mmCIF file of C-alpha atoms and ligand atoms in Angstrom:
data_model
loop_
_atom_site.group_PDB
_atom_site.id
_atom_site.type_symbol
_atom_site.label_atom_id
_atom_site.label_comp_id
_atom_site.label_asym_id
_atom_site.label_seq_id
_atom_site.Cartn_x
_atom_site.Cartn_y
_atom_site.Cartn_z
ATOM 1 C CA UNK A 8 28.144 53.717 4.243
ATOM 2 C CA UNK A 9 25.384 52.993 1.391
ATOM 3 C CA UNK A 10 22.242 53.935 2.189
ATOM 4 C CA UNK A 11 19.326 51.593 1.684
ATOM 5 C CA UNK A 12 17.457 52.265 -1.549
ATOM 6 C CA UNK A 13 14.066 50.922 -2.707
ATOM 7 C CA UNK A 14 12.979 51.664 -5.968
ATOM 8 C CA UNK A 15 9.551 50.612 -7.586
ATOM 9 C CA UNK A 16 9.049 49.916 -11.272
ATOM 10 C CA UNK A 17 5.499 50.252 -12.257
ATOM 11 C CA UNK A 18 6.117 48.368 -15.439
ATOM 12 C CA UNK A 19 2.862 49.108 -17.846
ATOM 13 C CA UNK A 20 0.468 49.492 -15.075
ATOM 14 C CA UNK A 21 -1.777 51.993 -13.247
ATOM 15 C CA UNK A 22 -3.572 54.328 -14.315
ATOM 16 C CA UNK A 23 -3.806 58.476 -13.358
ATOM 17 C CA UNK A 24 -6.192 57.541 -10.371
ATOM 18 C CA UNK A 25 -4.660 54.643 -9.356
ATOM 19 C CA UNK A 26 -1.106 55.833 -9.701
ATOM 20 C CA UNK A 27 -1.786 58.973 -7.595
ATOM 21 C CA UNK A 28 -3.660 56.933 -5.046
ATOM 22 C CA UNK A 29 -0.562 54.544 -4.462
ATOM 23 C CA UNK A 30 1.990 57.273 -4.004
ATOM 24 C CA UNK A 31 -0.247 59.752 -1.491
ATOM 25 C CA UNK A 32 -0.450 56.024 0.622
ATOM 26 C CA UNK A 33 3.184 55.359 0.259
ATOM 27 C CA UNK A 34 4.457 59.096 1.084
ATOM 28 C CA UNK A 35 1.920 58.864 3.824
ATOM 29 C CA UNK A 36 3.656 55.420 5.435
ATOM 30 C CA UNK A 37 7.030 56.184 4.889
ATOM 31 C CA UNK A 38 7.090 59.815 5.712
ATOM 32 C CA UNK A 39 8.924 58.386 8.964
ATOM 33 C CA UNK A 40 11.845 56.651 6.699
ATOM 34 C CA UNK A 41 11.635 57.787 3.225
ATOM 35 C CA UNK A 42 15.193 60.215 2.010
ATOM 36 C CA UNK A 43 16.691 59.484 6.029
ATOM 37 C CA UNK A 44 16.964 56.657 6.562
ATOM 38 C CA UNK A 45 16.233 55.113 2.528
ATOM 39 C CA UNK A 46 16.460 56.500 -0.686
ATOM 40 C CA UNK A 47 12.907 55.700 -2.396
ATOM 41 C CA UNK A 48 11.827 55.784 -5.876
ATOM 42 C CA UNK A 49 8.707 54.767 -7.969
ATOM 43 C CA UNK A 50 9.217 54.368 -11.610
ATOM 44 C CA UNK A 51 5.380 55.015 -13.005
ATOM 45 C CA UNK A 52 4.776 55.005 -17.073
ATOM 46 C CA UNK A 53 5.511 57.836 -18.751
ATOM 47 C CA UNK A 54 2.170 59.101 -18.895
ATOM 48 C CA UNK A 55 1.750 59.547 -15.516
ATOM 49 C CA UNK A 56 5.099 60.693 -14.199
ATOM 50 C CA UNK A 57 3.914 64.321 -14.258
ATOM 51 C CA UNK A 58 0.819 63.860 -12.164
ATOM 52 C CA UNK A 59 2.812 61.283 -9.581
ATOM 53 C CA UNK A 60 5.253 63.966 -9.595
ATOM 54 C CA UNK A 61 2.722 66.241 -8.301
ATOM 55 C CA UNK A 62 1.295 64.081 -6.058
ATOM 56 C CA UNK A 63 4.705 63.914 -4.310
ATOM 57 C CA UNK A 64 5.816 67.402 -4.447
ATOM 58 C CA UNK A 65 5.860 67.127 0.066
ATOM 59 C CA UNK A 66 7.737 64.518 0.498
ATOM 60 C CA UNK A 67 10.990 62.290 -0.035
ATOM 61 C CA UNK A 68 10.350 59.795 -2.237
ATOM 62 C CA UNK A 69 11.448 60.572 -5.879
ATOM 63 C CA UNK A 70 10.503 59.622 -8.922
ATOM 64 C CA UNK A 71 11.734 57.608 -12.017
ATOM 65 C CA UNK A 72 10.994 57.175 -15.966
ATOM 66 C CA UNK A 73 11.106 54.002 -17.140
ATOM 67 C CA UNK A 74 12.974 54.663 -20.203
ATOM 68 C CA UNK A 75 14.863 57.465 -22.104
ATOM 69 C CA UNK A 76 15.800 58.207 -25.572
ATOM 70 C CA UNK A 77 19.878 59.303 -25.705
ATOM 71 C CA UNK A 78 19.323 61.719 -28.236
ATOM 72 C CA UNK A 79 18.341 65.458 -27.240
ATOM 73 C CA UNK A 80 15.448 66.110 -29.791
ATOM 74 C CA UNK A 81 14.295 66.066 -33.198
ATOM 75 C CA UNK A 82 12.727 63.167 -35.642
ATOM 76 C CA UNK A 83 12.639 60.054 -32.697
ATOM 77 C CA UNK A 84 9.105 59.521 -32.941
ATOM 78 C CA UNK A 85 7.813 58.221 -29.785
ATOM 79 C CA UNK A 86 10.934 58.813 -27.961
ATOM 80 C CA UNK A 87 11.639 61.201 -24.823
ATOM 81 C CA UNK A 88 14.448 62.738 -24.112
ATOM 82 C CA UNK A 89 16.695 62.661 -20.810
ATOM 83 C CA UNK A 90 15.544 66.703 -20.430
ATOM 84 C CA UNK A 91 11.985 66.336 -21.122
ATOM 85 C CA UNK A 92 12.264 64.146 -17.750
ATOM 86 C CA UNK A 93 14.554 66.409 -16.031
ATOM 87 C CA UNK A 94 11.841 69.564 -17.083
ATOM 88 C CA UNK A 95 8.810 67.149 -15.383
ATOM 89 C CA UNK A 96 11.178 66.924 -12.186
ATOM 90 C CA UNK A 97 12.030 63.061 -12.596
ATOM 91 C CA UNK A 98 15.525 61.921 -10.644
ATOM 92 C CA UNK A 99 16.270 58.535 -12.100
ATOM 93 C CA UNK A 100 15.961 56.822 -14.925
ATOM 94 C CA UNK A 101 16.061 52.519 -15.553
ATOM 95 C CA UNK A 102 18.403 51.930 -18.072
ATOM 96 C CA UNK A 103 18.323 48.294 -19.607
ATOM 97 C CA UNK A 104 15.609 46.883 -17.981
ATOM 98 C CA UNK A 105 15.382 43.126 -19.050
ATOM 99 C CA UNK A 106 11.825 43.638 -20.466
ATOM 100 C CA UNK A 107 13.749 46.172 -22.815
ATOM 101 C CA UNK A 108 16.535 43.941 -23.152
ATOM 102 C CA UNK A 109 14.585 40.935 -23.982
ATOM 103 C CA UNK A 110 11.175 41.888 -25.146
ATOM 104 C CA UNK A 111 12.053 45.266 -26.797
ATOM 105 C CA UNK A 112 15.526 44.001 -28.210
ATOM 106 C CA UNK A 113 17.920 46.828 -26.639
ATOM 107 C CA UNK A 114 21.462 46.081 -27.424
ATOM 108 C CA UNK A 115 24.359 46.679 -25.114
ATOM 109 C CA UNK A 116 25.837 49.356 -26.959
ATOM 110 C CA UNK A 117 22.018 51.204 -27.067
ATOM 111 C CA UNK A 118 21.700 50.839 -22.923
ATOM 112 C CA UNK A 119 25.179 52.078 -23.061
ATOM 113 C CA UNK A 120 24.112 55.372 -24.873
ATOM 114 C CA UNK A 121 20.719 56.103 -22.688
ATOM 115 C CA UNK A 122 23.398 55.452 -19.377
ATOM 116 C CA UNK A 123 25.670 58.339 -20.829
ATOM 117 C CA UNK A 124 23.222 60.314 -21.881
ATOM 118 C CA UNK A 125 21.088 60.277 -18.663
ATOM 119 C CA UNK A 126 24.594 61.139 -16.539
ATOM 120 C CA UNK A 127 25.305 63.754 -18.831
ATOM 121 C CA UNK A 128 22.081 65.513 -19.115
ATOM 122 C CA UNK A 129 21.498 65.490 -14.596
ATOM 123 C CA UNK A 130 19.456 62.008 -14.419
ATOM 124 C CA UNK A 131 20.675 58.810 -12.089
ATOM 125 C CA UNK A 132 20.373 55.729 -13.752
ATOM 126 C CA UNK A 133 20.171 52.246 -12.785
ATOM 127 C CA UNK A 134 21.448 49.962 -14.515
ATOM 128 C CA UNK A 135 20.143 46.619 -14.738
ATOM 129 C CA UNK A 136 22.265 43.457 -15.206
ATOM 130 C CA UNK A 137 21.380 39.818 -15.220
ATOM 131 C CA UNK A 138 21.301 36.461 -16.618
ATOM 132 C CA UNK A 139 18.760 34.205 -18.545
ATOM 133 C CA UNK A 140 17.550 30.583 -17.121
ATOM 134 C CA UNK A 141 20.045 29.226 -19.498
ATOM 135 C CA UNK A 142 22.535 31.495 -18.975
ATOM 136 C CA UNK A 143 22.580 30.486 -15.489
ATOM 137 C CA UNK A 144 22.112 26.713 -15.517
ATOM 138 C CA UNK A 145 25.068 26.741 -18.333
ATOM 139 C CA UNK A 146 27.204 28.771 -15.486
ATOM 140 C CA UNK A 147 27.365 31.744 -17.694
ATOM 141 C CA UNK A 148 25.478 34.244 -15.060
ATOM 142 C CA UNK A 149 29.102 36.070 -14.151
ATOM 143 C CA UNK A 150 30.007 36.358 -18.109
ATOM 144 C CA UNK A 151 26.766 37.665 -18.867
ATOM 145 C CA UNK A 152 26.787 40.074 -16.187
ATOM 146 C CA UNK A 153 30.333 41.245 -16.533
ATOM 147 C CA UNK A 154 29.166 41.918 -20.521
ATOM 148 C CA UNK A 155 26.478 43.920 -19.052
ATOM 149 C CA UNK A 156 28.356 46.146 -17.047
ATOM 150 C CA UNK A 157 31.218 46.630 -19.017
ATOM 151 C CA UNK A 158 30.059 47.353 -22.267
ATOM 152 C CA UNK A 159 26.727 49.091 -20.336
ATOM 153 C CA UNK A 160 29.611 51.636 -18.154
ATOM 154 C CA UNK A 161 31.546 52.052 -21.247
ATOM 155 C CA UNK A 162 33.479 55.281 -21.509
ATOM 156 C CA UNK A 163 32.118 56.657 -18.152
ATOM 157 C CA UNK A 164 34.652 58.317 -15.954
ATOM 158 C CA UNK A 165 35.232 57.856 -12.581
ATOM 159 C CA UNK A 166 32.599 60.833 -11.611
ATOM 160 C CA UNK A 167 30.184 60.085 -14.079
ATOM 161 C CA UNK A 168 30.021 56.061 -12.672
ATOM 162 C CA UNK A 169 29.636 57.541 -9.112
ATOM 163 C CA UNK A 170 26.038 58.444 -10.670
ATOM 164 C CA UNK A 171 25.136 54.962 -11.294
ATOM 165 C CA UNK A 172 22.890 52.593 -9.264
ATOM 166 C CA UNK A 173 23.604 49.150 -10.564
ATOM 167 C CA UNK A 174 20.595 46.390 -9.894
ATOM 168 C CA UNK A 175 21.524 42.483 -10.391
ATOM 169 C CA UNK A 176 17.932 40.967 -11.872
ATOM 170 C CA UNK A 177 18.284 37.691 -12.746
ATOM 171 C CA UNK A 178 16.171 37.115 -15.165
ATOM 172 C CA UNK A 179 14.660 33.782 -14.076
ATOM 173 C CA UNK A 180 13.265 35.964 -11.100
ATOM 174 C CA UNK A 181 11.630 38.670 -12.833
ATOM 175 C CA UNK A 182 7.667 38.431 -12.405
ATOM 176 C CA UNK A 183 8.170 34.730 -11.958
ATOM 177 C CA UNK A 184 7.476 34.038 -8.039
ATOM 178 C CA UNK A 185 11.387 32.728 -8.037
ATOM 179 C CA UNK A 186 13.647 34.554 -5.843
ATOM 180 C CA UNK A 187 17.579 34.125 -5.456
ATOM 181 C CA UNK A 188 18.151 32.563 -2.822
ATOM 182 C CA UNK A 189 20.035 35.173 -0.611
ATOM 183 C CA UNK A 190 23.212 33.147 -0.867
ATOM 184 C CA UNK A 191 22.572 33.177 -4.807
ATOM 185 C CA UNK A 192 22.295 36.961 -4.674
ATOM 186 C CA UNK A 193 25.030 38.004 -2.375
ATOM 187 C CA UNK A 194 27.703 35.619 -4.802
ATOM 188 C CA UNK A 195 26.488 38.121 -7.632
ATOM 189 C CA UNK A 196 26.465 41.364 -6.020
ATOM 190 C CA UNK A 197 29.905 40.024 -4.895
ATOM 191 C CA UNK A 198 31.173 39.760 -8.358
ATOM 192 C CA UNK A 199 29.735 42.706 -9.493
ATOM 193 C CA UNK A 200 31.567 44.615 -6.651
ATOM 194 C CA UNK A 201 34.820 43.153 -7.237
ATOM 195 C CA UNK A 202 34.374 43.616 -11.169
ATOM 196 C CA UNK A 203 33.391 47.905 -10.623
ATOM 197 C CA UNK A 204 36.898 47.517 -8.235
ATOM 198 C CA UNK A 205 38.507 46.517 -11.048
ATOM 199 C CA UNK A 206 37.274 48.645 -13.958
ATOM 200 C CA UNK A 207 37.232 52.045 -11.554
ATOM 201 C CA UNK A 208 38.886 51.548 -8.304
ATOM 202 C CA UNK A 209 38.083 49.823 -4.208
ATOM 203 C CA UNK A 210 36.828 53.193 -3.234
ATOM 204 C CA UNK A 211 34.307 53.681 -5.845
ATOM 205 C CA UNK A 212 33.544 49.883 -5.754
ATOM 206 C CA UNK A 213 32.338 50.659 -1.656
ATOM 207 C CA UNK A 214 30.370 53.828 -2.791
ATOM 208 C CA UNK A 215 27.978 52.301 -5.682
ATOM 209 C CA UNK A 216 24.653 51.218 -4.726
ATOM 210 C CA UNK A 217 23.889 47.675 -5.789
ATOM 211 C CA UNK A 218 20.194 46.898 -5.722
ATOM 212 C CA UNK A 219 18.411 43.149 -6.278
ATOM 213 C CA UNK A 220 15.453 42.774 -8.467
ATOM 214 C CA UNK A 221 13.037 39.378 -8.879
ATOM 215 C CA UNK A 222 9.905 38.878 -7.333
ATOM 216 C CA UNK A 223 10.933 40.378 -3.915
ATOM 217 C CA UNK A 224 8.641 40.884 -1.320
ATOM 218 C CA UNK A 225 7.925 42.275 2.348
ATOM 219 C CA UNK A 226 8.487 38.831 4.055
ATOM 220 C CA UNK A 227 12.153 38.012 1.840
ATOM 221 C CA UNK A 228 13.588 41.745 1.651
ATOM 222 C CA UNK A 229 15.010 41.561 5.142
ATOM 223 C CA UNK A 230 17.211 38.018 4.308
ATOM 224 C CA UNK A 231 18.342 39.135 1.107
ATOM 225 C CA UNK A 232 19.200 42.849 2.757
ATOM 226 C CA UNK A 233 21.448 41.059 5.009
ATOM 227 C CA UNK A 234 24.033 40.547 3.144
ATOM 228 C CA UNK A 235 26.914 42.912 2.890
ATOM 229 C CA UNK A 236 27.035 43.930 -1.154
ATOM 230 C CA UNK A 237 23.226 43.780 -1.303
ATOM 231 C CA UNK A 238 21.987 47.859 -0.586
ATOM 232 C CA UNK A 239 18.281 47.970 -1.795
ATOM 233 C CA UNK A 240 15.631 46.463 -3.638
ATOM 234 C CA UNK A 241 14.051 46.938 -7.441
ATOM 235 C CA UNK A 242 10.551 45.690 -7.036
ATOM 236 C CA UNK A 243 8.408 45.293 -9.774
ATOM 237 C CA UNK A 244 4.732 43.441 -8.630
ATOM 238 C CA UNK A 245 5.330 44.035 -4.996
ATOM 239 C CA UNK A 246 5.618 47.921 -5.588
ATOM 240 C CA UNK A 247 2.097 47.971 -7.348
ATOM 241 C CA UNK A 248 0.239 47.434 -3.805
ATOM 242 C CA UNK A 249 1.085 50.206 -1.036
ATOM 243 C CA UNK A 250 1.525 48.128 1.750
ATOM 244 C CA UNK A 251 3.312 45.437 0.145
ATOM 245 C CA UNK A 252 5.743 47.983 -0.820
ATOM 246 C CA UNK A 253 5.641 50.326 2.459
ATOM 247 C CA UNK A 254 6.672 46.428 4.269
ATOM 248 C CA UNK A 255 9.951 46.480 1.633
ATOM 249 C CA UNK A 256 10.610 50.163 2.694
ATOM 250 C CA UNK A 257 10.359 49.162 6.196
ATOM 251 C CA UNK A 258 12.342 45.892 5.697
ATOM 252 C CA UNK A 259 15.166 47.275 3.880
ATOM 253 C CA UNK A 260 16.104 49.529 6.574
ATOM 254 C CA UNK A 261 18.014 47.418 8.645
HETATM 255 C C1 LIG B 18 11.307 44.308 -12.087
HETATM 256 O O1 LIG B 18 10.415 44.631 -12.859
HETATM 257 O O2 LIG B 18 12.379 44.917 -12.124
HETATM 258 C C2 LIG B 18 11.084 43.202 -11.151
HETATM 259 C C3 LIG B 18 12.046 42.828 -10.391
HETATM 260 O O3 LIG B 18 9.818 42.637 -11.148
HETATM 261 P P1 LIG B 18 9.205 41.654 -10.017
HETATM 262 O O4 LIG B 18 9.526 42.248 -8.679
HETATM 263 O O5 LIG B 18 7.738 41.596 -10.300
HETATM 264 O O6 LIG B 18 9.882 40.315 -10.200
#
């Protein structure tokens, strides 16, 4: 049985005040659900994680970087490290976001290195997958997603892959106002299902969280949680308002 997990990502947003402000509302409204009945996770910048951190110490939603650097230390300026996160008391860790894909220019074989290096130093990533506009309307969304995850899993074992949260964001949907239609979504997380079943195994397949990402809010979560291989939400905008987000908590419990 997956548990339901909504994670937030903050993007380049918020500041201290605000930031603290929107976590003491959300740990206030989801006291009731948050670590029971759904995982939760907000994914604020870098700056703030420490302070959000804080802010959270009473209750059960965790908290996320961004980003990571797969390197331990030394000369990476501007980088941080998968243990400077764990020392702050961060959980996860997005790996391969498409902003960082796309805007950034992160290869497959970098996202590939900051997913190894966040299993290996006590971090949970999740992964994100998904196609361009193109990609899709030139039928290429299961090839670019079976790229992702293959050369993105690369060289994990079948314990270190159990650490993974994979999320399917087409790109298309990102910020955009577009959603998958549920139907859309549930075909990918599918795929992506039957793919893991046949790079690891059926039982680690059923036990890896597969989350959907692209301008979801509290009145589509419910539809697109309905489906069988869809387990939780990434939610960029939506997670930037506290009860927009607390109604995607609610609605992802089913
Ligand atoms: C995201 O940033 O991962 C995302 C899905 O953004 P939005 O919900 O705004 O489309």
């Amino acid at each position: 049985m997956r548990k339901p997990f909504a994670a937030g990502n903050w993007k380049m947003n918020t500041n201290r005040k605000t930031g603290v402000e929107l976590v003491s509302s959300l740990a206030e409204g989801a006291s009731d659900l948050a670590g029971e009945d759904v995982t939760v996770a907000v994914c604020p910048p870098f700056v703030y994680l420490e302070s959000i951190i804080k802010a959270l110490h009473n209750s059960n939603i965790a908290v996320g970087a961004q980003d990571l650097y797969f390197e331990s230390d030394g000369a990476f300026t501007g980088e941080i490290s998968v243990a400077m996160l764990k020392d702050i008391g961060c959980t996860y860790c997005l790996c391969g976001h498409s902003e960082r894909r796309h805007v950034i220019g992160e290869t497959d074989e970098l996202v590939n290195k900051k997913v190894t290096a966040a299993i290996n130093g006590g971090l949970l990533p999740i992964l994100c997958v998904g196609e361009l506009l193109e990609e899709r309307k030139s039928e290429k969304t299961n090839e670019v997603v079976t790229r992702h995850l293959e050369k993105g899993l690369a060289g994990l074992n079948d314990e270190k892959v159990l650490a993974v949260t994979i999320a399917y964001e087409p790109v298309w949907a990102i910020g955009t106002g577009l959603t998958a239609t549920p139907e859309q979504a549930q075909e990918v997380h599918l795929f992506i299902r039957n793919l893991l079943s046949k790079m690891y195994n059926e039982t680690i397949a059923s036990e890896m969280r597969i989350l959907y990402g692209g301008s979801v809010k509290p009145s589509n979560t419910a539809e697109l949680m309905a489906n069988p291989d869809v387990d939780g939400v990434l939610v960029g905008g939506a997670s930037l308002k506290a009860e927009d987000f607390l109604g995607i908590i609610k609605a992802s419990v089913q």
